[in-house]
Amino acid sequence: MLKGIAASQGIAVAKVYKLEQPVLDIVRKEANVDDELAKLDAAFAKTVEDIEKIKEVASKSLAAEELAVFDAHLMMAGDPELRSQIEDMIKNESVNAEFATEQVANMMVSIFESMDDAYMRERAADVKDVTFRLMCNICGKVIPNLATIDKPVVIVAKDLTPSDTGSLNKQFAKGFATEIGGRTSHSAIMARSLEIPAVVGVTGILEAAKEGDEVILDAINGEVILNPTAEQVAEFEKRAEEFKAEKEALKALKDKESVSVDGHKVLLVGNIGSPKDAEGVVENGGEGVGLFRTEFLYMKSEDWPDEETQFQAYKAVMETMNGKPVVIRTLDIGGDKKLNYYTFDEEMNPFLGVRAVRFCLMRKDIFRTQLRALLRASAYGHLCIMFPMIATVNEFKEAKQCYEDARAELIAEGVKVGDKVEVGCMIEIPAAAVLADQLSKYADFFSIGTNDLIQYSMAADRMSQPVSYLYQPLNPSILRLVKMTIDGAHKNGKWCGMCGEMAGDEIAAPVLLGLGLDEFSMSATSILRARKMINGLSYEAMKEMAEKAVCCDTAEEVQELVKASI
Ligand code: PEP
Ligand code: MG
């Protein structure tokens, strides 16, 4: 049994599917020209066959525009220019086929990467992808592919990229376990929105698990059991059924309010990464959207998304939420979130560098496009816009001025904008939490981003497994910063929400209620369980408990205190 962090709740019993990229150790060798040409020929044919198969499977779950990439790959695999360059090198230098392929690929990649046109630069990734497959086929190595899985499995990998997670087919991918990552890594966040059980940060899993082993993924307690006994399998299959039944029962709370036994009302809302996710929030009884991470719109685009594209995406969310509040965060790029079409300057500490609002204030052209799109969408419901990574009052004022300018521009153009847009500030840097009572003079609301607030307070990278023990939402130091932020908002009559993962944590929720948090934003699938809990708590009792919690020494002490109070 291996321990990890339960990142997305659920239980799965299936076979291990290892997602490991083959390692190719390619060296130059003298070789027989005819043999190498024959190998190359067979590898090209197999590459085309592989891509066609992947496309066929993917066509069942992906939209037409997402399938276009496979056509581009097929075209490249059939490109006579690519093939003749490799053949020429084999003939002229009598070298092995994989070496010639690697040389030609490197040359083509550097040509594409040096082009000015963003579309052409993107092609470098396609060349890498297709030629890597070609070299694997020459060397007889298999590339695992998530889209072609056709029986129930638990995926075991070092890490899953957000796009790996996005291509999982829920019918067969019953869960995943990864070596690295924490509760707040973006693949963990996506697993929760896809409702796929996940345990992350499982040290040693890649070494211990063999392809095809039977495995129990207990993503409630954060455990992975390899080659379980028949009794263990029976026990966990029963627990999985109970988990499913409990989820069904929670549906009765879908249209209920989130209110404590003594009448204190809060809002339970959902975090989303795409307009489609908003439907999940409605299905799970969310009273609004508390965080739309708009960067995913930018990440899956081929170039900066234009105003109209963004407007349509934001309007779709507003319409799905039908008048309920929708908090949309402006672009939060940098740190671990990269773009294919833009290269950030190298920095020693990207999480402490040009990220989020810092980037937007340096690139006001990009910021303006997004603000205009948001303002146009504001005519379709109750929009709240917030800026991520604000550190100072001046940064907030400058960002707010950009918003005012975009608004004045649209009004002068005769474009309809909403008249009750709220403009708020994310609190995810300790400096902003400490100065919350001043910031709230200018911001209409706060939303606490605890994923970053905790990493910056503890000086512990949220992507690092060895220091993941410092992700301590219940540490009294963090609770004090949260309290300062909530009190700071209330001092000037503003509301305070939280959209970091802490808001959906079942042990943290009673303390947050007691500290006076007004809005809790979490993955859609956590909303009903949180409502059930809040509906059973006394606000007055939680207030008393929270006062004691901020005076504890450790997170463990707070945990004991909460457990004794609920
Ligand atoms: C946060 O930092 O808590 C947050 C909600 O933003 P993200 O996880 O996208 O950085
Ligand atoms: Mg953040």
XYZ file of N, CA and C and ligand atoms in Angstrom, residues 186 291 293 295 329 332 337 351 355-356 388-389 426-428 448-453 455-456 462 499-500, ligand 2:
79
model
N -2.793 21.806 -11.193
C -3.930 21.991 -12.090
C -4.538 20.689 -12.594
N -15.395 31.503 -9.516
C -14.103 31.681 -10.197
C -14.171 31.032 -11.568
N -11.577 30.514 -14.367
C -10.142 30.670 -14.685
C -10.015 30.879 -16.188
N -7.698 31.699 -18.102
C -6.448 31.389 -18.829
C -6.574 30.140 -19.689
N -12.299 35.866 -13.482
C -10.967 36.376 -13.172
C -10.248 36.741 -14.462
N -4.691 34.976 -15.797
C -3.662 34.612 -14.817
C -2.684 33.664 -15.499
N 1.658 28.130 -15.857
C 0.755 28.182 -17.017
C 1.419 28.909 -18.180
N 7.088 31.721 -10.412
C 5.924 31.984 -9.556
C 6.050 33.342 -8.835
N 3.628 37.417 -13.652
C 2.481 36.518 -13.626
C 1.224 37.351 -13.527
N 0.117 36.823 -14.027
C -1.214 37.359 -13.748
C -1.328 38.865 -14.019
N -6.264 38.905 -10.506
C -5.457 37.966 -9.714
C -4.107 38.560 -9.316
N -3.553 38.087 -8.197
C -2.180 38.412 -7.778
C -1.939 39.888 -7.506
N -8.475 39.650 -5.994
C -8.109 38.376 -5.388
C -7.084 38.646 -4.305
N -7.226 37.929 -3.199
C -6.234 38.074 -2.133
C -5.457 36.762 -2.100
N -4.256 36.785 -2.681
C -3.453 35.561 -2.711
C -1.983 35.842 -2.431
N -10.482 35.095 -1.829
C -9.175 34.655 -1.312
C -8.698 33.440 -2.102
N -7.544 33.575 -2.726
C -6.954 32.467 -3.492
C -5.966 31.744 -2.600
N -6.471 30.763 -1.857
C -5.612 30.133 -0.844
C -4.505 29.259 -1.433
N -4.690 28.782 -2.680
C -3.632 27.942 -3.264
C -2.333 28.743 -3.315
N -2.454 29.984 -3.770
C -1.262 30.832 -3.821
C -0.968 31.466 -2.468
N -2.022 31.886 -1.753
C -1.779 32.542 -0.457
C -0.954 31.617 0.455
N 1.038 29.052 -0.596
C 2.412 28.857 -1.105
C 3.297 30.070 -0.808
N 2.726 31.283 -0.910
C 3.559 32.457 -0.649
C 3.793 32.677 0.856
N 3.883 25.306 -4.736
C 2.701 24.426 -4.741
C 2.881 23.213 -5.645
N -11.897 31.289 -3.267
C -11.999 30.404 -4.417
C -10.833 29.424 -4.499
N -9.946 29.452 -3.493
C -8.872 28.450 -3.451
C -9.456 27.125 -2.979
Mg -3.847 31.785 -7.716
